[in-house]
Amino acid sequence: MTPLSQNGYGTPAVRTARDSEYDVFSRITRMLRQADTTDDRRAMIDAVHKNNQLWTILATDLAETGNLLPDDVKAGLISLAAFSLRHGHAVLAGRAEISALIDVNVAVMKGLRGEVAV
């Protein structure tokens, strides 16, 4: 069953899984950006934690035998997941900046929109 939402004209609009994935990346990337512009350590921890959760869920899904993405796409995304998780832990330890996490997420969002290949 495809989720539906209302478009600007009051009629149902079909939302794809890709749209939902984009929305999750967008929300978490917004959290990362907000945390990057403040000195609020708690906001940074929350944002990085959510990002780590997202990438863990994504990597788990990619590793499932039923995942129909091409192997090269899966491998690339799993590599991004590994980087994002390592870098997220480095950010939490105070050894890295959030900006790389934002850059990776934005690249994935562009890929989901068909703007560039990830």
Short mmCIF file of C-alpha atoms in Angstrom, two decimals:
data_model
loop_
_atom_site.label_atom_id
_atom_site.label_comp_id
_atom_site.label_asym_id
_atom_site.label_seq_id
_atom_site.Cartn_x
_atom_site.Cartn_y
_atom_site.Cartn_z
CA MET A 1 0.00 0.00 0.00
CA THR A 2 1.40 3.41 -0.97
CA PRO A 3 1.17 6.18 1.64
CA LEU A 4 -0.91 9.16 0.57
CA SER A 5 -0.73 12.79 1.56
CA GLN A 6 -2.62 15.86 0.45
CA ASN A 7 -1.07 18.04 -2.23
CA GLY A 8 -1.67 21.79 -2.36
CA TYR A 9 -4.95 21.31 -4.21
CA GLY A 10 -6.62 19.03 -1.67
CA THR A 11 -6.26 15.89 -3.73
CA PRO A 12 -4.25 12.86 -2.63
CA ALA A 13 -0.62 12.79 -3.73
CA VAL A 14 1.24 9.50 -3.94
CA ARG A 15 4.35 9.34 -1.73
CA THR A 16 7.03 6.90 -2.66
CA ALA A 17 9.50 5.10 -0.40
CA ARG A 18 12.14 7.37 -1.92
CA ASP A 19 10.13 10.43 -0.77
CA SER A 20 9.98 9.02 2.76
CA GLU A 21 13.71 8.31 2.78
CA TYR A 22 14.40 11.85 1.58
CA ASP A 23 12.22 13.27 4.36
CA VAL A 24 14.09 11.32 7.05
CA PHE A 25 17.47 12.43 5.69
CA SER A 26 16.18 16.00 5.47
CA ARG A 27 14.97 16.07 9.10
CA ILE A 28 18.18 14.59 10.46
CA THR A 29 20.38 16.81 8.29
CA ARG A 30 18.46 19.83 9.58
CA MET A 31 19.21 18.66 13.14
CA LEU A 32 22.90 18.31 12.27
CA ARG A 33 22.99 21.80 10.72
CA GLN A 34 21.30 23.36 13.74
CA ALA A 35 23.69 21.57 16.10
CA ASP A 36 26.63 22.78 14.00
CA THR A 37 25.59 26.43 14.43
CA THR A 38 25.26 26.37 18.22
CA ASP A 39 27.41 25.43 21.17
CA ASP A 40 24.65 23.19 22.50
CA ARG A 41 26.43 19.89 23.18
CA ARG A 42 23.14 18.12 23.88
CA ALA A 43 21.76 19.13 20.46
CA MET A 44 24.96 17.84 18.84
CA ILE A 45 24.75 14.52 20.68
CA ASP A 46 21.07 14.12 19.76
CA ALA A 47 21.66 14.97 16.09
CA VAL A 48 24.67 12.66 15.71
CA HIS A 49 22.85 9.87 17.56
CA LYS A 50 19.84 10.17 15.20
CA ASN A 51 22.19 10.20 12.21
CA ASN A 52 23.94 7.06 13.51
CA GLN A 53 20.56 5.38 13.97
CA LEU A 54 19.55 6.29 10.41
CA TRP A 55 22.76 4.91 8.91
CA THR A 56 22.56 1.74 11.03
CA ILE A 57 19.01 1.08 9.85
CA LEU A 58 20.00 1.80 6.26
CA ALA A 59 23.05 -0.51 6.40
CA THR A 60 20.94 -3.28 7.94
CA ASP A 61 18.36 -2.94 5.17
CA LEU A 62 21.07 -2.93 2.51
CA ALA A 63 22.53 -6.17 3.89
CA GLU A 64 19.18 -8.00 3.70
CA THR A 65 18.98 -10.67 1.00
CA GLY A 66 15.70 -9.23 -0.25
CA ASN A 67 17.18 -5.80 -0.98
CA LEU A 68 16.81 -5.31 -4.74
CA LEU A 69 19.28 -2.46 -5.25
CA PRO A 70 22.16 -3.27 -7.60
CA ASP A 71 25.20 -4.65 -5.79
CA ASP A 72 27.40 -1.67 -6.68
CA VAL A 73 24.84 0.77 -5.26
CA LYS A 74 24.49 -1.31 -2.09
CA ALA A 75 28.28 -1.46 -1.68
CA GLY A 76 28.59 2.30 -2.11
CA LEU A 77 25.85 3.02 0.41
CA ILE A 78 27.26 0.52 2.91
CA SER A 79 30.62 2.26 2.56
CA LEU A 80 28.94 5.62 3.24
CA ALA A 81 27.19 4.09 6.25
CA ALA A 82 30.50 2.84 7.67
CA PHE A 83 32.11 6.25 7.14
CA SER A 84 29.14 8.08 8.67
CA LEU A 85 29.11 5.85 11.74
CA ARG A 86 32.89 6.16 12.27
CA HIS A 87 32.80 9.90 11.74
CA GLY A 88 29.76 10.28 13.99
CA HIS A 89 31.64 8.57 16.81
CA ALA A 90 34.62 10.85 16.17
CA VAL A 91 32.31 13.90 16.41
CA LEU A 92 30.92 12.63 19.72
CA ALA A 93 34.48 12.17 20.99
CA GLY A 94 35.38 15.73 19.98
CA ARG A 95 37.84 14.62 17.28
CA ALA A 96 35.85 15.66 14.20
CA GLU A 97 33.38 18.21 12.88
CA ILE A 98 29.72 17.63 11.97
CA SER A 99 30.15 19.14 8.49
CA ALA A 100 31.26 15.86 6.87
CA LEU A 101 28.08 14.14 8.09
CA ILE A 102 26.02 16.96 6.61
CA ASP A 103 27.87 16.68 3.29
CA VAL A 104 27.27 12.92 3.05
CA ASN A 105 23.58 13.28 3.87
CA VAL A 106 23.12 16.10 1.33
CA ALA A 107 24.80 13.96 -1.36
CA VAL A 108 22.41 11.10 -0.57
CA MET A 109 19.44 13.47 -0.63
CA LYS A 110 20.52 14.73 -4.07
CA GLY A 111 20.79 11.12 -5.22
CA LEU A 112 17.30 10.38 -3.95
CA ARG A 113 16.04 13.37 -5.95
CA GLY A 114 17.94 12.21 -9.03
CA GLU A 115 20.11 15.35 -9.02
CA VAL A 116 23.45 13.51 -8.89
CA ALA A 117 24.67 9.96 -8.58
CA VAL A 118 25.77 9.02 -5.05
#
